[in-house]
Amino acid sequence: MQPLIYYKEIDVIFMKALLNGKPVDVWEISKTNEQPDWVKKAFAENYLYWLDNRLRILMCGLNPSMKDNLKVGAVGTVGGGFCGYAMYPVGYIGDFIDATNHKLLSKKQFYKKYQIIEK
């Protein structure tokens, strides 16, 4: 298990990760750590929404891929705009969002499957 990278200035977690040797966009759910641009955009467009200390996530809105969304029937008239079951998973502080692969992972799952890249 590799540690997260902490910088001195403030309590901010910067992280890049690999899954099966390929880079992925990940974010540790937190109200206090820095948010990458894709997370800020997702909050602005209500794809991410705080419900007390839980985070409601519209997965098909994160880094949308036409190919992936067609697979689950989440695109326009082709699929009727429905993202399928588990459309709004709920994450908790400390969980991880993999926006590249549209996955929500516990801390344990994340450290088991992903490799952290140092900046």
Tab-separated table of C-alpha atoms in Angstrom:
chain	number	residue	atom	x	y	z
A	1	MET	CA	0.000	0.000	0.000
A	2	GLN	CA	1.430	3.359	-1.007
A	3	PRO	CA	0.720	6.491	1.027
A	4	LEU	CA	-1.116	9.511	-0.310
A	5	ILE	CA	1.016	12.506	-1.196
A	6	TYR	CA	0.648	15.373	1.261
A	7	TYR	CA	2.036	18.873	0.688
A	8	LYS	CA	2.883	21.269	3.521
A	9	GLU	CA	1.006	24.419	2.517
A	10	ILE	CA	-2.451	23.173	3.509
A	11	ASP	CA	-4.073	19.809	4.100
A	12	VAL	CA	-4.483	19.018	0.422
A	13	ILE	CA	-4.237	15.634	-1.242
A	14	PHE	CA	-2.857	15.543	-4.779
A	15	MET	CA	-3.214	12.189	-6.438
A	16	LYS	CA	-2.703	10.528	-9.776
A	17	ALA	CA	-3.273	6.813	-10.172
A	18	LEU	CA	-2.913	3.879	-12.540
A	19	LEU	CA	-5.365	1.046	-13.079
A	20	ASN	CA	-3.968	-1.892	-15.059
A	21	GLY	CA	-1.099	0.355	-16.190
A	22	LYS	CA	-3.385	3.097	-17.567
A	23	PRO	CA	-3.755	6.578	-16.007
A	24	VAL	CA	-7.135	7.362	-14.462
A	25	ASP	CA	-8.800	10.444	-12.984
A	26	VAL	CA	-9.472	9.783	-9.302
A	27	TRP	CA	-10.561	11.925	-6.377
A	28	GLU	CA	-10.806	11.073	-2.697
A	29	ILE	CA	-14.189	12.310	-1.515
A	30	SER	CA	-13.651	15.110	0.966
A	31	LYS	CA	-15.122	18.477	1.823
A	32	THR	CA	-11.681	19.935	2.556
A	33	ASN	CA	-9.149	18.645	0.028
A	34	GLU	CA	-8.450	20.339	-3.285
A	35	GLN	CA	-10.763	19.457	-6.131
A	36	PRO	CA	-9.447	18.754	-9.627
A	37	ASP	CA	-11.101	20.671	-12.475
A	38	TRP	CA	-13.339	17.736	-13.425
A	39	VAL	CA	-14.695	17.611	-9.848
A	40	LYS	CA	-15.374	21.369	-9.788
A	41	LYS	CA	-17.190	21.072	-13.123
A	42	ALA	CA	-19.217	18.095	-11.858
A	43	PHE	CA	-20.335	20.084	-8.781
A	44	ALA	CA	-21.230	23.078	-10.985
A	45	GLU	CA	-23.366	20.852	-13.236
A	46	ASN	CA	-24.916	18.957	-10.264
A	47	TYR	CA	-23.351	15.617	-11.235
A	48	LEU	CA	-21.914	15.682	-7.701
A	49	TYR	CA	-24.135	16.888	-4.864
A	50	TRP	CA	-23.558	16.888	-1.091
A	51	LEU	CA	-26.236	15.324	1.117
A	52	ASP	CA	-24.841	16.101	4.585
A	53	ASN	CA	-21.608	14.036	4.708
A	54	ARG	CA	-22.597	11.825	1.782
A	55	LEU	CA	-22.012	12.587	-1.881
A	56	ARG	CA	-24.629	11.776	-4.511
A	57	ILE	CA	-22.919	10.974	-7.817
A	58	LEU	CA	-24.402	10.904	-11.319
A	59	MET	CA	-21.805	8.556	-12.812
A	60	CYS	CA	-22.782	8.901	-16.463
A	61	GLY	CA	-22.147	12.661	-16.178
A	62	LEU	CA	-18.526	12.278	-15.067
A	63	ASN	CA	-16.107	12.374	-18.010
A	64	PRO	CA	-18.869	11.182	-20.301
A	65	SER	CA	-17.812	8.767	-22.998
A	66	MET	CA	-20.294	8.305	-25.820
A	67	LYS	CA	-19.131	4.698	-26.271
A	68	ASP	CA	-19.566	3.820	-22.576
A	69	ASN	CA	-22.870	5.664	-22.281
A	70	LEU	CA	-24.226	3.846	-25.347
A	71	LYS	CA	-23.381	0.545	-23.648
A	72	VAL	CA	-25.592	1.417	-20.682
A	73	GLY	CA	-28.226	3.276	-22.730
A	74	ALA	CA	-27.586	6.704	-21.252
A	75	VAL	CA	-27.470	8.784	-24.428
A	76	GLY	CA	-30.265	10.836	-25.948
A	77	THR	CA	-32.902	9.094	-28.011
A	78	VAL	CA	-30.787	5.977	-28.499
A	79	GLY	CA	-31.199	4.993	-24.865
A	80	GLY	CA	-33.876	7.436	-23.825
A	81	GLY	CA	-31.442	9.350	-21.619
A	82	PHE	CA	-31.574	6.754	-18.838
A	83	CYS	CA	-28.289	5.888	-17.100
A	84	GLY	CA	-29.484	2.535	-15.841
A	85	TYR	CA	-29.542	1.077	-12.369
A	86	ALA	CA	-27.197	2.530	-9.747
A	87	MET	CA	-27.654	5.833	-11.524
A	88	TYR	CA	-26.977	7.783	-8.327
A	89	PRO	CA	-24.491	5.903	-6.153
A	90	VAL	CA	-23.744	7.546	-2.811
A	91	GLY	CA	-20.150	7.976	-1.691
A	92	TYR	CA	-18.878	8.742	1.774
A	93	ILE	CA	-15.954	10.892	2.877
A	94	GLY	CA	-12.802	8.834	2.326
A	95	ASP	CA	-14.203	6.860	-0.625
A	96	PHE	CA	-12.701	7.321	-4.094
A	97	ILE	CA	-14.307	8.236	-7.409
A	98	ASP	CA	-12.674	6.899	-10.576
A	99	ALA	CA	-14.236	9.172	-13.194
A	100	THR	CA	-12.403	7.502	-16.069
A	101	ASN	CA	-14.062	4.135	-15.444
A	102	HIS	CA	-17.199	5.461	-13.691
A	103	LYS	CA	-16.505	3.625	-10.427
A	104	LEU	CA	-17.029	4.407	-6.761
A	105	LEU	CA	-14.541	2.615	-4.524
A	106	SER	CA	-13.985	2.250	-0.814
A	107	LYS	CA	-10.522	3.145	0.452
A	108	LYS	CA	-9.725	-0.572	0.808
A	109	GLN	CA	-10.814	-1.366	-2.775
A	110	PHE	CA	-8.863	1.608	-4.118
A	111	TYR	CA	-5.569	0.641	-2.483
A	112	LYS	CA	-6.014	-2.978	-3.555
A	113	LYS	CA	-6.612	-2.272	-7.274
A	114	TYR	CA	-4.905	1.058	-8.043
A	115	GLN	CA	-1.310	2.217	-8.077
A	116	ILE	CA	-0.584	5.766	-6.912
A	117	ILE	CA	1.768	7.791	-9.101
A	118	GLU	CA	3.887	10.368	-7.335
A	119	LYS	CA	3.855	13.890	-8.758
